[in-house]
PDB file of N, CA and C in Angstrom:
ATOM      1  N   UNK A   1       1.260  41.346  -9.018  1.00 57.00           N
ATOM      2  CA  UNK A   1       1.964  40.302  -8.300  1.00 57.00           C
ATOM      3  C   UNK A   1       0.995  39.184  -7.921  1.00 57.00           C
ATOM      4  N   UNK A   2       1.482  37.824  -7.961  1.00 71.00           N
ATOM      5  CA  UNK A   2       0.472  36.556  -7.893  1.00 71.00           C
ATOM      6  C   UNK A   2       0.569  36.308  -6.863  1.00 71.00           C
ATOM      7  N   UNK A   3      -0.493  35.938  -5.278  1.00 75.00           N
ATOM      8  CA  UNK A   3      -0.503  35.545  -4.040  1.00 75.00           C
ATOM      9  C   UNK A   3      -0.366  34.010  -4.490  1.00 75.00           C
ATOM     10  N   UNK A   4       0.207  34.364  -2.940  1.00 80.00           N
ATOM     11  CA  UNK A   4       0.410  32.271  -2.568  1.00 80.00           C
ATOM     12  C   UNK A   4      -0.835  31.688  -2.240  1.00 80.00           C
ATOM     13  N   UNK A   5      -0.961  30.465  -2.859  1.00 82.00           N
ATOM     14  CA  UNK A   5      -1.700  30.058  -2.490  1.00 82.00           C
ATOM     15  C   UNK A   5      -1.729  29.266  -1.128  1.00 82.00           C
ATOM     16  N   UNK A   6      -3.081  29.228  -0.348  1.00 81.00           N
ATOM     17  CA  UNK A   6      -2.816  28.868   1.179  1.00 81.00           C
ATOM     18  C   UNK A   6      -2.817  27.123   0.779  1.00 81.00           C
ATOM     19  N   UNK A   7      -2.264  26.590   1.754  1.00 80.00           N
ATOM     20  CA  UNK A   7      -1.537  25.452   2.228  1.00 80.00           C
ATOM     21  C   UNK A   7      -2.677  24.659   2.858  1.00 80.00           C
ATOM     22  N   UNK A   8      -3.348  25.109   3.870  1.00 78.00           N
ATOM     23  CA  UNK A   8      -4.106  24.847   4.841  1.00 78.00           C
ATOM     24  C   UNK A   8      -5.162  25.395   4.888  1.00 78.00           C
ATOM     25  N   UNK A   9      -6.442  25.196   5.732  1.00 78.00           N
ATOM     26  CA  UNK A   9      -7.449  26.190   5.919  1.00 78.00           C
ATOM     27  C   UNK A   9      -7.467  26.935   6.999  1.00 78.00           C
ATOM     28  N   UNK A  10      -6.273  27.143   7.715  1.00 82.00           N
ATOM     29  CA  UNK A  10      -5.466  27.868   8.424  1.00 82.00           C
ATOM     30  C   UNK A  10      -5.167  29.309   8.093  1.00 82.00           C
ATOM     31  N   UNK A  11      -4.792  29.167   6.601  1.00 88.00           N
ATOM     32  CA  UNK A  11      -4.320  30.023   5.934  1.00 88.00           C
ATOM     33  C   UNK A  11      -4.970  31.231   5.385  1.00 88.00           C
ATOM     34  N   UNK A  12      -6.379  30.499   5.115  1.00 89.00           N
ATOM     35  CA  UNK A  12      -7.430  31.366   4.692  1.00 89.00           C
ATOM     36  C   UNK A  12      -7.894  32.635   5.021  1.00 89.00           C
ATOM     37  N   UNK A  13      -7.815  33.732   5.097  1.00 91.00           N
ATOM     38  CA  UNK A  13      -8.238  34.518   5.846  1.00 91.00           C
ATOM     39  C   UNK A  13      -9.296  35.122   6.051  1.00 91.00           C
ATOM     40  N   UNK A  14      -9.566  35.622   7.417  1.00 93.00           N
ATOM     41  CA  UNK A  14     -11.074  35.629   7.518  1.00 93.00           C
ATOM     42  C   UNK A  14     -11.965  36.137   7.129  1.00 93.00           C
ATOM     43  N   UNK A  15     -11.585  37.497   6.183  1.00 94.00           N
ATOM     44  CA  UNK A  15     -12.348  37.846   5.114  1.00 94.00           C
ATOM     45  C   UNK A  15     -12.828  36.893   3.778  1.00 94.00           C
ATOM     46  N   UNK A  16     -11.763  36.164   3.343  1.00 93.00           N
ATOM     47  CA  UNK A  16     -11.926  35.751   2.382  1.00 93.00           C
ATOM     48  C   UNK A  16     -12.835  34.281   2.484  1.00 93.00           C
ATOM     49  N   UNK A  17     -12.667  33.967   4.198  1.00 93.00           N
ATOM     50  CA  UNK A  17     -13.563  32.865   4.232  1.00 93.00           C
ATOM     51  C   UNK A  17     -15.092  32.972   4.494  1.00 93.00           C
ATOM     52  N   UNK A  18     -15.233  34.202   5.128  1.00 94.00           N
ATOM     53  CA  UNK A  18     -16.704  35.328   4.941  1.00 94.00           C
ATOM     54  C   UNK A  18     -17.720  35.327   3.654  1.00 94.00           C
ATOM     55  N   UNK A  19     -16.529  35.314   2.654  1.00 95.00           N
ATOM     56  CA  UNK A  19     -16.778  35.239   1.380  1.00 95.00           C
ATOM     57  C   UNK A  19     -17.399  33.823   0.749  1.00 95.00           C
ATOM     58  N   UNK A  20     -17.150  32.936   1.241  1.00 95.00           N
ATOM     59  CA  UNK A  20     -16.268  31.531   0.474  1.00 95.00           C
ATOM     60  C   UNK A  20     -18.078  31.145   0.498  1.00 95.00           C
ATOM     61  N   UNK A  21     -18.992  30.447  -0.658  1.00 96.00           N
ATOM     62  CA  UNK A  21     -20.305  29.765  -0.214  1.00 96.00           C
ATOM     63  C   UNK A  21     -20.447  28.520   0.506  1.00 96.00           C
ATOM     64  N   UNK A  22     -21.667  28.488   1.615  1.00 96.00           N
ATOM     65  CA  UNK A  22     -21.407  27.355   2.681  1.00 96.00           C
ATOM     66  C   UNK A  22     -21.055  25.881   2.031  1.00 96.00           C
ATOM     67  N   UNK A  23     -21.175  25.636   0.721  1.00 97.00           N
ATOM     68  CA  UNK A  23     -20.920  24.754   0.023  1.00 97.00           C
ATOM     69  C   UNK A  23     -19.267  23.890   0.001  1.00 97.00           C
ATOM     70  N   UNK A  24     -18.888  25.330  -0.761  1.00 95.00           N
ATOM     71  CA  UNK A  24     -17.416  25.271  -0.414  1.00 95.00           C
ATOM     72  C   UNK A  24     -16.326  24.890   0.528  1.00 95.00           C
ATOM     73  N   UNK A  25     -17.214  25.716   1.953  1.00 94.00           N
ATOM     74  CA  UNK A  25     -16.513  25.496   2.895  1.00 94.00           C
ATOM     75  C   UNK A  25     -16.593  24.315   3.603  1.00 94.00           C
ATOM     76  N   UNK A  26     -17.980  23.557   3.521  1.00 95.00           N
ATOM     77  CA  UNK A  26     -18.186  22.441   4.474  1.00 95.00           C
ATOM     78  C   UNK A  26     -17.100  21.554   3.517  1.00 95.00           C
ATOM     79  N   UNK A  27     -16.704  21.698   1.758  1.00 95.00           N
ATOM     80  CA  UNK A  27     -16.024  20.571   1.263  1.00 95.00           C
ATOM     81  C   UNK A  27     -14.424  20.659   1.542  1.00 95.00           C
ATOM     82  N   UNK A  28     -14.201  21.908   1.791  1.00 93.00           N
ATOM     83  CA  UNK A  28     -12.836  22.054   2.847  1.00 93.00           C
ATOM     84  C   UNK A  28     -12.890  21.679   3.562  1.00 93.00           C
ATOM     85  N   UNK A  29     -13.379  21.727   4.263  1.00 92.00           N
ATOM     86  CA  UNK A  29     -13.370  21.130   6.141  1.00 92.00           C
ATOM     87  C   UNK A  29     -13.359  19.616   6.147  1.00 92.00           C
ATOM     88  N   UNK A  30     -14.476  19.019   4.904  1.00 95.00           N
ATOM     89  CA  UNK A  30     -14.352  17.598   4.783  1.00 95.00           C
ATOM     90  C   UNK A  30     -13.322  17.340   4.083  1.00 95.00           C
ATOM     91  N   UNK A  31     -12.387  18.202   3.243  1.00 93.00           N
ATOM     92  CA  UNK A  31     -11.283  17.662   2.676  1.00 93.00           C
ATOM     93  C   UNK A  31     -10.013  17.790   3.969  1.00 93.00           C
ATOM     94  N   UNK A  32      -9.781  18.577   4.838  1.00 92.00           N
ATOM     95  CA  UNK A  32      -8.861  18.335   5.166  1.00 92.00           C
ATOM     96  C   UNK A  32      -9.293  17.226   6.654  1.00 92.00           C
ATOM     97  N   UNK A  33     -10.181  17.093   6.989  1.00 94.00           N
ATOM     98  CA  UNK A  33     -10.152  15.464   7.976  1.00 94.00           C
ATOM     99  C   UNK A  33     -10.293  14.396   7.070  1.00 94.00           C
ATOM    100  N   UNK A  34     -10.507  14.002   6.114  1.00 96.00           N
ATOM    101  CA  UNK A  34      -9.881  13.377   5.217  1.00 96.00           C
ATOM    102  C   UNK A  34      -8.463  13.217   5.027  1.00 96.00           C
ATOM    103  N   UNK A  35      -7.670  14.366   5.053  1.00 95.00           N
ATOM    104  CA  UNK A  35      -6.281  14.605   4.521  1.00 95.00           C
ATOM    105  C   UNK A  35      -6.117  13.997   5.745  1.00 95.00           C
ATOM    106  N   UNK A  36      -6.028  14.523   7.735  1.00 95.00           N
ATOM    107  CA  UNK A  36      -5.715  14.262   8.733  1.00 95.00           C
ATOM    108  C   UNK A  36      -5.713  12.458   8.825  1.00 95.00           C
ATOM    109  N   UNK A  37      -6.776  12.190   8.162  1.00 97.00           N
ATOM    110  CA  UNK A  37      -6.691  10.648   8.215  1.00 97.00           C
ATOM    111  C   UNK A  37      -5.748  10.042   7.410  1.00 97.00           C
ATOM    112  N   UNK A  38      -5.623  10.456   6.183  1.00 97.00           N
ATOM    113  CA  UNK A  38      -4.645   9.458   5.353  1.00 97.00           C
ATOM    114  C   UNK A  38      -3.387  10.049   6.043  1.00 97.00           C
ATOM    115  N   UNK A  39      -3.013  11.160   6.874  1.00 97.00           N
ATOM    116  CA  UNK A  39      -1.657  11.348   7.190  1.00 97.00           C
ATOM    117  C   UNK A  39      -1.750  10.220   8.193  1.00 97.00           C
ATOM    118  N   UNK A  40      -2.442  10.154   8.956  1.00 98.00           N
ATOM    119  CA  UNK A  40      -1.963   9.305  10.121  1.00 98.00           C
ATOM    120  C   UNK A  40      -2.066   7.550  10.013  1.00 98.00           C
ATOM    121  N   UNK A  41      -2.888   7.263   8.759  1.00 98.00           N
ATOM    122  CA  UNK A  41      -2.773   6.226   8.052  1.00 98.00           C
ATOM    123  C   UNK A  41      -1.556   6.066   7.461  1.00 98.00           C
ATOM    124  N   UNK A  42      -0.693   6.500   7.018  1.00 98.00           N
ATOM    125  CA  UNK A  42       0.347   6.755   6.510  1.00 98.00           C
ATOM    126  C   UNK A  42       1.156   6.271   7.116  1.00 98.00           C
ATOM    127  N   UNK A  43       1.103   6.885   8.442  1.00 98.00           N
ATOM    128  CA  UNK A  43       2.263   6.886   9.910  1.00 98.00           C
ATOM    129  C   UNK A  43       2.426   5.490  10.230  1.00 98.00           C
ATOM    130  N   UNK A  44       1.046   5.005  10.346  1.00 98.00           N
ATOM    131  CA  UNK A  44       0.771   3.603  10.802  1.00 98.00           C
ATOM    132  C   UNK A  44       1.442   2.524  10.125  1.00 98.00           C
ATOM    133  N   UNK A  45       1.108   2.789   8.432  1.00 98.00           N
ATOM    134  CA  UNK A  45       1.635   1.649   7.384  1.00 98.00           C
ATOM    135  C   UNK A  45       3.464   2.247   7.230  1.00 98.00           C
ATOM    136  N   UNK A  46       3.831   3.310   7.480  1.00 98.00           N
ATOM    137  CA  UNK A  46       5.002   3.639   7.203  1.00 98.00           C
ATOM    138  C   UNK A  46       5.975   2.657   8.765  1.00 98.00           C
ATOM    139  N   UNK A  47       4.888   2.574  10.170  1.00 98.00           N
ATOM    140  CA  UNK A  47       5.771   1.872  11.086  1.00 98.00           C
ATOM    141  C   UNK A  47       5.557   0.176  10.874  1.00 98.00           C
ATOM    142  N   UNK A  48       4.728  -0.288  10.179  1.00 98.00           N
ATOM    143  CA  UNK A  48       4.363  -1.458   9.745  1.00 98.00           C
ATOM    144  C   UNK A  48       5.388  -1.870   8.868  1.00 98.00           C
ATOM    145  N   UNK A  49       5.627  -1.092   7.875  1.00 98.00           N
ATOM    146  CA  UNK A  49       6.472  -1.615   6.784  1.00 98.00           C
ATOM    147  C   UNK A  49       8.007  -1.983   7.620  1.00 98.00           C
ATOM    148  N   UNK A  50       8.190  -0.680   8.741  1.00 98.00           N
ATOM    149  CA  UNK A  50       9.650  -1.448   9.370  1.00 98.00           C
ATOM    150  C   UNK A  50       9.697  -2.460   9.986  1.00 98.00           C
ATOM    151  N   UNK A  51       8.468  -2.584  10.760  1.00 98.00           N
ATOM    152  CA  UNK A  51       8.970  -3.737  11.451  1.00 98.00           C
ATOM    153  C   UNK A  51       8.590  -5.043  10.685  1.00 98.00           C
ATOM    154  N   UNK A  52       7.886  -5.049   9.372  1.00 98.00           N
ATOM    155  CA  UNK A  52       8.132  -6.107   8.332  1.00 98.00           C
ATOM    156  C   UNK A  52       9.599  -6.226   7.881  1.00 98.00           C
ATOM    157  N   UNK A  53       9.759  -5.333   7.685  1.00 98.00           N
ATOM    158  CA  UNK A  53      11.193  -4.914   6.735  1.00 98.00           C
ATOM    159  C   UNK A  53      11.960  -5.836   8.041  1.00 98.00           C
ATOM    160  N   UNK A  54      11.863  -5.659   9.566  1.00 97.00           N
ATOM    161  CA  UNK A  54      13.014  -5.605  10.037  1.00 97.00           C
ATOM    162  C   UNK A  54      13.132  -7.522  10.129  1.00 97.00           C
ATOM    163  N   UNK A  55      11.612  -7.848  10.384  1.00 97.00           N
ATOM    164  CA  UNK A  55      11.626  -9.774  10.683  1.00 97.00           C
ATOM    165  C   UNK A  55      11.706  -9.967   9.546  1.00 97.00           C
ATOM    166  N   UNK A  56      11.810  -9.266   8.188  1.00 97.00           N
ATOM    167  CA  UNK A  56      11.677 -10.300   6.798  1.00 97.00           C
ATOM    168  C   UNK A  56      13.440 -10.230   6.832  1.00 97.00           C
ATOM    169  N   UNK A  57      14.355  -9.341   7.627  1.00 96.00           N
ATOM    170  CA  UNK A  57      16.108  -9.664   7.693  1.00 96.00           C
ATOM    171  C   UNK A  57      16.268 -10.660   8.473  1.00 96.00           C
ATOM    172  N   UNK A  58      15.364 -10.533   9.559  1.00 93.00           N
ATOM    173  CA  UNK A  58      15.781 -11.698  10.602  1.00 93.00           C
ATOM    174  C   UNK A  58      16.084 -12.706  10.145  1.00 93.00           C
ATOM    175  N   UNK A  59      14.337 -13.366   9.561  1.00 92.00           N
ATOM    176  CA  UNK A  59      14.064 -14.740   9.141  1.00 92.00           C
ATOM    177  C   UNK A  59      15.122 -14.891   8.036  1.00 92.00           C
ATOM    178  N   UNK A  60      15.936 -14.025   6.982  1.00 92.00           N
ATOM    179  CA  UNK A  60      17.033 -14.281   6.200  1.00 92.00           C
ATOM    180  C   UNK A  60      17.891 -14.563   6.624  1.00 92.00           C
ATOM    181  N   UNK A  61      18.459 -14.114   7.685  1.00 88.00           N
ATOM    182  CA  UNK A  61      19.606 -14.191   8.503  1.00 88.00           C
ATOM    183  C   UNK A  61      19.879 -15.793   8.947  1.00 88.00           C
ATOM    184  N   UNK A  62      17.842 -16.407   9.900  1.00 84.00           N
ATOM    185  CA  UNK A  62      18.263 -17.481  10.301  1.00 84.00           C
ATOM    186  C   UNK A  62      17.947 -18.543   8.829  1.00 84.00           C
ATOM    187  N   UNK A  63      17.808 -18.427   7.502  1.00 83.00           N
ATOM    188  CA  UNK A  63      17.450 -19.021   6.666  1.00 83.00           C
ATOM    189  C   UNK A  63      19.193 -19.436   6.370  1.00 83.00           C
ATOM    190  N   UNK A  64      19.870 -18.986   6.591  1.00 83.00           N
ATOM    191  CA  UNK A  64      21.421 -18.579   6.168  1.00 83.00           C
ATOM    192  C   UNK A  64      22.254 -19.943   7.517  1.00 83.00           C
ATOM    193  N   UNK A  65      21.848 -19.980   8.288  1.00 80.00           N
ATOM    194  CA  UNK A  65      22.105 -20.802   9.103  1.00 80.00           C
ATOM    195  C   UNK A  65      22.067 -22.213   9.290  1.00 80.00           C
ATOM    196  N   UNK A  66      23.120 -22.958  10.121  1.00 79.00           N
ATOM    197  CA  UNK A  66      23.023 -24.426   9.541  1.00 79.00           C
ATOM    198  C   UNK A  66      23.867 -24.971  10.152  1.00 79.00           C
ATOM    199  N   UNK A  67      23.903 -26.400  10.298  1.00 76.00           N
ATOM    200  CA  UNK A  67      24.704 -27.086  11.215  1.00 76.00           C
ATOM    201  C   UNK A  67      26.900 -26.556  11.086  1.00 76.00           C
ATOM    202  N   UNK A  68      26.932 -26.139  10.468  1.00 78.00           N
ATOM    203  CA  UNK A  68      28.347 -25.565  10.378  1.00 78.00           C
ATOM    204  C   UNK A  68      28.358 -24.536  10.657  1.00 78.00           C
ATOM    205  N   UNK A  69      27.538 -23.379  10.801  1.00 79.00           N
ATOM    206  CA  UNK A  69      27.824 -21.908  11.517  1.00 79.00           C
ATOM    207  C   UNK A  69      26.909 -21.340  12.521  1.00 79.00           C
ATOM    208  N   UNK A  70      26.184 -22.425  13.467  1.00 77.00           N
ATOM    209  CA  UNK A  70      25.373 -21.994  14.744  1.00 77.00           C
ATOM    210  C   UNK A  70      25.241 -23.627  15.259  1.00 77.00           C
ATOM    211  N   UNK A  71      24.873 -23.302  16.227  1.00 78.00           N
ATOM    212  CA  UNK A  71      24.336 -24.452  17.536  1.00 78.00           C
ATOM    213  C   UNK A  71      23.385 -25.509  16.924  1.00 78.00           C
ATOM    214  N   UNK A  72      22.664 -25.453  15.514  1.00 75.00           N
ATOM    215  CA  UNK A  72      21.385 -26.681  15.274  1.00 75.00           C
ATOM    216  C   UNK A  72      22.547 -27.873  14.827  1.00 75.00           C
ATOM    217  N   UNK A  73      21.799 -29.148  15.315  1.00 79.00           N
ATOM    218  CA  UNK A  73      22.069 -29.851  15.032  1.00 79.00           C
ATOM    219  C   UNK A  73      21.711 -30.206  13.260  1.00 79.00           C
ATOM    220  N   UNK A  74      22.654 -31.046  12.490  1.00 78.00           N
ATOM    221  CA  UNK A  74      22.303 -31.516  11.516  1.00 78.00           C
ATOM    222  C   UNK A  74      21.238 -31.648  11.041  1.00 78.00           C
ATOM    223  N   UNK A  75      20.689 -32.325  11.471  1.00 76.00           N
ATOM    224  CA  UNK A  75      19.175 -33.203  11.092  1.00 76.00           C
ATOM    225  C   UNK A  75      17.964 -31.805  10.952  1.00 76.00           C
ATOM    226  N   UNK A  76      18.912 -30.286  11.575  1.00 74.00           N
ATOM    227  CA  UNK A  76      17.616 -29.666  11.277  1.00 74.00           C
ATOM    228  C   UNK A  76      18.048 -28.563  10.061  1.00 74.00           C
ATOM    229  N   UNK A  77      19.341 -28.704   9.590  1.00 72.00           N
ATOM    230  CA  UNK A  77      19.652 -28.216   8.452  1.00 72.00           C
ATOM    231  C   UNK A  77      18.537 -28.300   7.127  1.00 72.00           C
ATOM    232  N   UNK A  78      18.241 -27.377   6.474  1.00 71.00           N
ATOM    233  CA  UNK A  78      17.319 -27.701   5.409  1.00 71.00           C
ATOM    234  C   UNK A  78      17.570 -28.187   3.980  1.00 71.00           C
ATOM    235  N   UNK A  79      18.809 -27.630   3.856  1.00 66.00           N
ATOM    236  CA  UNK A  79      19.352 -28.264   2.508  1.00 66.00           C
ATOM    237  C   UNK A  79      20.282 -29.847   3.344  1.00 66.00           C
ATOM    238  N   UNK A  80      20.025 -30.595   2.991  1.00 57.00           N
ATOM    239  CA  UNK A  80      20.882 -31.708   3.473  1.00 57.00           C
ATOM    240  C   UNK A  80      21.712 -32.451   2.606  1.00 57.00           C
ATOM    241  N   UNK A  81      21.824 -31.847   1.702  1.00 58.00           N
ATOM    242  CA  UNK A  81      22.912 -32.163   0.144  1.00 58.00           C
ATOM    243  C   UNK A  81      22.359 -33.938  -0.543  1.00 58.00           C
ATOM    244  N   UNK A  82      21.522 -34.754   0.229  1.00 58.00           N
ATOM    245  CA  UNK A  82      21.264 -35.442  -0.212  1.00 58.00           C
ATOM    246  C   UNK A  82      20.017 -35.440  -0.899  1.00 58.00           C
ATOM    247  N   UNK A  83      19.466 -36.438  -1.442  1.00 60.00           N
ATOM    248  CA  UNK A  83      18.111 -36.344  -2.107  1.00 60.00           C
ATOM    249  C   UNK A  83      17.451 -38.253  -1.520  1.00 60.00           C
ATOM    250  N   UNK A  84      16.462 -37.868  -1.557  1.00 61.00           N
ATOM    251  CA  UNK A  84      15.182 -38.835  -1.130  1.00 61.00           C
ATOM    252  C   UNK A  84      15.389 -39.959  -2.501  1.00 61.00           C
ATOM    253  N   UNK A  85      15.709 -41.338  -1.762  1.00 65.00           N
ATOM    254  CA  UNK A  85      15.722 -42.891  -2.938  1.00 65.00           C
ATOM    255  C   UNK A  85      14.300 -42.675  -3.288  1.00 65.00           C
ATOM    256  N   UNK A  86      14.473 -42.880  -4.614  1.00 67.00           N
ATOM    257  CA  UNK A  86      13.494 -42.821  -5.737  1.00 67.00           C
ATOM    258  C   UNK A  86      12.603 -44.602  -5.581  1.00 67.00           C
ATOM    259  N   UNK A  87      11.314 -44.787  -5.182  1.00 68.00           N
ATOM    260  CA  UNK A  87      10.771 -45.964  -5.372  1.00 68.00           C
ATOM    261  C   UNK A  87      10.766 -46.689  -6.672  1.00 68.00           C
ATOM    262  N   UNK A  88      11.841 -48.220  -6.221  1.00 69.00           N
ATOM    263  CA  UNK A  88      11.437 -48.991  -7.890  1.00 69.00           C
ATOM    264  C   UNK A  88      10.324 -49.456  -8.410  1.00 69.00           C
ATOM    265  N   UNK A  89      10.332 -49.775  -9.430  1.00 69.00           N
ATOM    266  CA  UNK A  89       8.869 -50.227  -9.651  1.00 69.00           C
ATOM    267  C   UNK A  89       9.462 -51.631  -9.059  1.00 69.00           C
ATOM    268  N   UNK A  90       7.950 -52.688  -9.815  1.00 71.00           N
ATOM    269  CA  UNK A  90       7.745 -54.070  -9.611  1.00 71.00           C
ATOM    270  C   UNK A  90       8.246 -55.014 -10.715  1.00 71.00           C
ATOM    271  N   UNK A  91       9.262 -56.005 -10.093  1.00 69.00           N
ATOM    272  CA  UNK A  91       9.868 -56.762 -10.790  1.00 69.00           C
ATOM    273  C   UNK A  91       8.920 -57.555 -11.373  1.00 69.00           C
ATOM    274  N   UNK A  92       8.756 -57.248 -12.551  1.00 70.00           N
ATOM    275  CA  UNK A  92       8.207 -58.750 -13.641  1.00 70.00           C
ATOM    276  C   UNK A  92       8.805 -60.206 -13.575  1.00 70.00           C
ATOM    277  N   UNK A  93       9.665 -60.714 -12.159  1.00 69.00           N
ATOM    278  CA  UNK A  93       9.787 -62.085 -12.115  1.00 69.00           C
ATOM    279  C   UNK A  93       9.080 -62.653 -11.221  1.00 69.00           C
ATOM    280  N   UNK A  94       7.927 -63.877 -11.662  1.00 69.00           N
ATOM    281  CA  UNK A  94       7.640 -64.273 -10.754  1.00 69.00           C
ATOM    282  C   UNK A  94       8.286 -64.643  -9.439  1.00 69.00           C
ATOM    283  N   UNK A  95       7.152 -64.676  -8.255  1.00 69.00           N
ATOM    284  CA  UNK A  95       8.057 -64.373  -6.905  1.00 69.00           C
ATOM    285  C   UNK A  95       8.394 -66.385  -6.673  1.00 69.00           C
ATOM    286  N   UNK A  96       9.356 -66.621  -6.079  1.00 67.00           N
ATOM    287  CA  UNK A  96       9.403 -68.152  -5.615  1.00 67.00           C
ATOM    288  C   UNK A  96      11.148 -68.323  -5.702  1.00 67.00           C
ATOM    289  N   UNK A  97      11.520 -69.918  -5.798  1.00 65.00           N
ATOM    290  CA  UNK A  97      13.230 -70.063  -5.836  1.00 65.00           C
ATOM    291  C   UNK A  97      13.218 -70.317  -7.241  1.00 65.00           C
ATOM    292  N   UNK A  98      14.855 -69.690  -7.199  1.00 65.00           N
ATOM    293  CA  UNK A  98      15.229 -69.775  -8.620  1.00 65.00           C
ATOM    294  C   UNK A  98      15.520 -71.419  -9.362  1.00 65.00           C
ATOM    295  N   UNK A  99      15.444 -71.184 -10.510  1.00 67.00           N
ATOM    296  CA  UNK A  99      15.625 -72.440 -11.370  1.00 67.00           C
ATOM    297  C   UNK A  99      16.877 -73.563 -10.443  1.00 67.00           C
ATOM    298  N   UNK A 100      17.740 -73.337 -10.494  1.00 64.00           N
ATOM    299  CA  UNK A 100      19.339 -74.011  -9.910  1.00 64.00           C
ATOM    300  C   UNK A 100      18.735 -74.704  -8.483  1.00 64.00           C
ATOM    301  N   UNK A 101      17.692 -73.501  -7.699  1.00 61.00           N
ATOM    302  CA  UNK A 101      17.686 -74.320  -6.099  1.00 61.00           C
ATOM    303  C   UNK A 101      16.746 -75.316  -5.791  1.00 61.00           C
ATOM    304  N   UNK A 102      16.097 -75.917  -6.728  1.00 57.00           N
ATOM    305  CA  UNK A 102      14.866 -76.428  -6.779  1.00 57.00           C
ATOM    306  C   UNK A 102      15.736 -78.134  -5.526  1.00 57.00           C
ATOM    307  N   UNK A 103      14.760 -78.775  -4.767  1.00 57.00           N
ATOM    308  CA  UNK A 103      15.158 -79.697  -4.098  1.00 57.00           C
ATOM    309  C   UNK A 103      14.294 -80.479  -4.603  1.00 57.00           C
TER     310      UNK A 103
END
């Protein structure tokens, strides 16, 4: 019959860790505070990601907003359905009065 393998160094038992060369064991011990760190690194970026997750709905929510369905006035609407007059160029007629008004 095949034993389970242990989980933890919890698991180990104390004969068999009697056994184990000091080599071994110090790289257990450094593997699992290693492990203890990335769990709780984990924890950290796993409560980070919500409360990204939760202002990246917000800021959608107020991106969605606009002078017809909340309190801003017009002028701070972002799409404003119009577009910015395009600068003409420079008229090639000399500047002065025309031919007809001459006195």
């Amino acid at each position: 019959m095949k034993q389970k393998s242990p989980e933890s160094a919890e698991e180990i038992s104390q004969a068999d860790w009697e056994k184990t060369p000091e080599s071994v064991k110090r790289l257990v011990v450094n593997l699992n505070e290693r492990n203890e760190q990335l769990g709780k690194r984990v924890e950290i970026l796993e409560r980070q990601y919500e409360e990204l997750k939760a202002e990246n709905q917000l800021l959608k929510e107020q991106l969605k907003q606009n002078s017809k369905n909340s309190s801003k006035s017009p002028s701070q609407d972002i799409d404003k359905g119009f577009k910015a007059k395009e600068k003409k160029g420079r008229s090639k007629k000399k500047a002065g009065n025309s031919l007809g008004m001459r006195t």
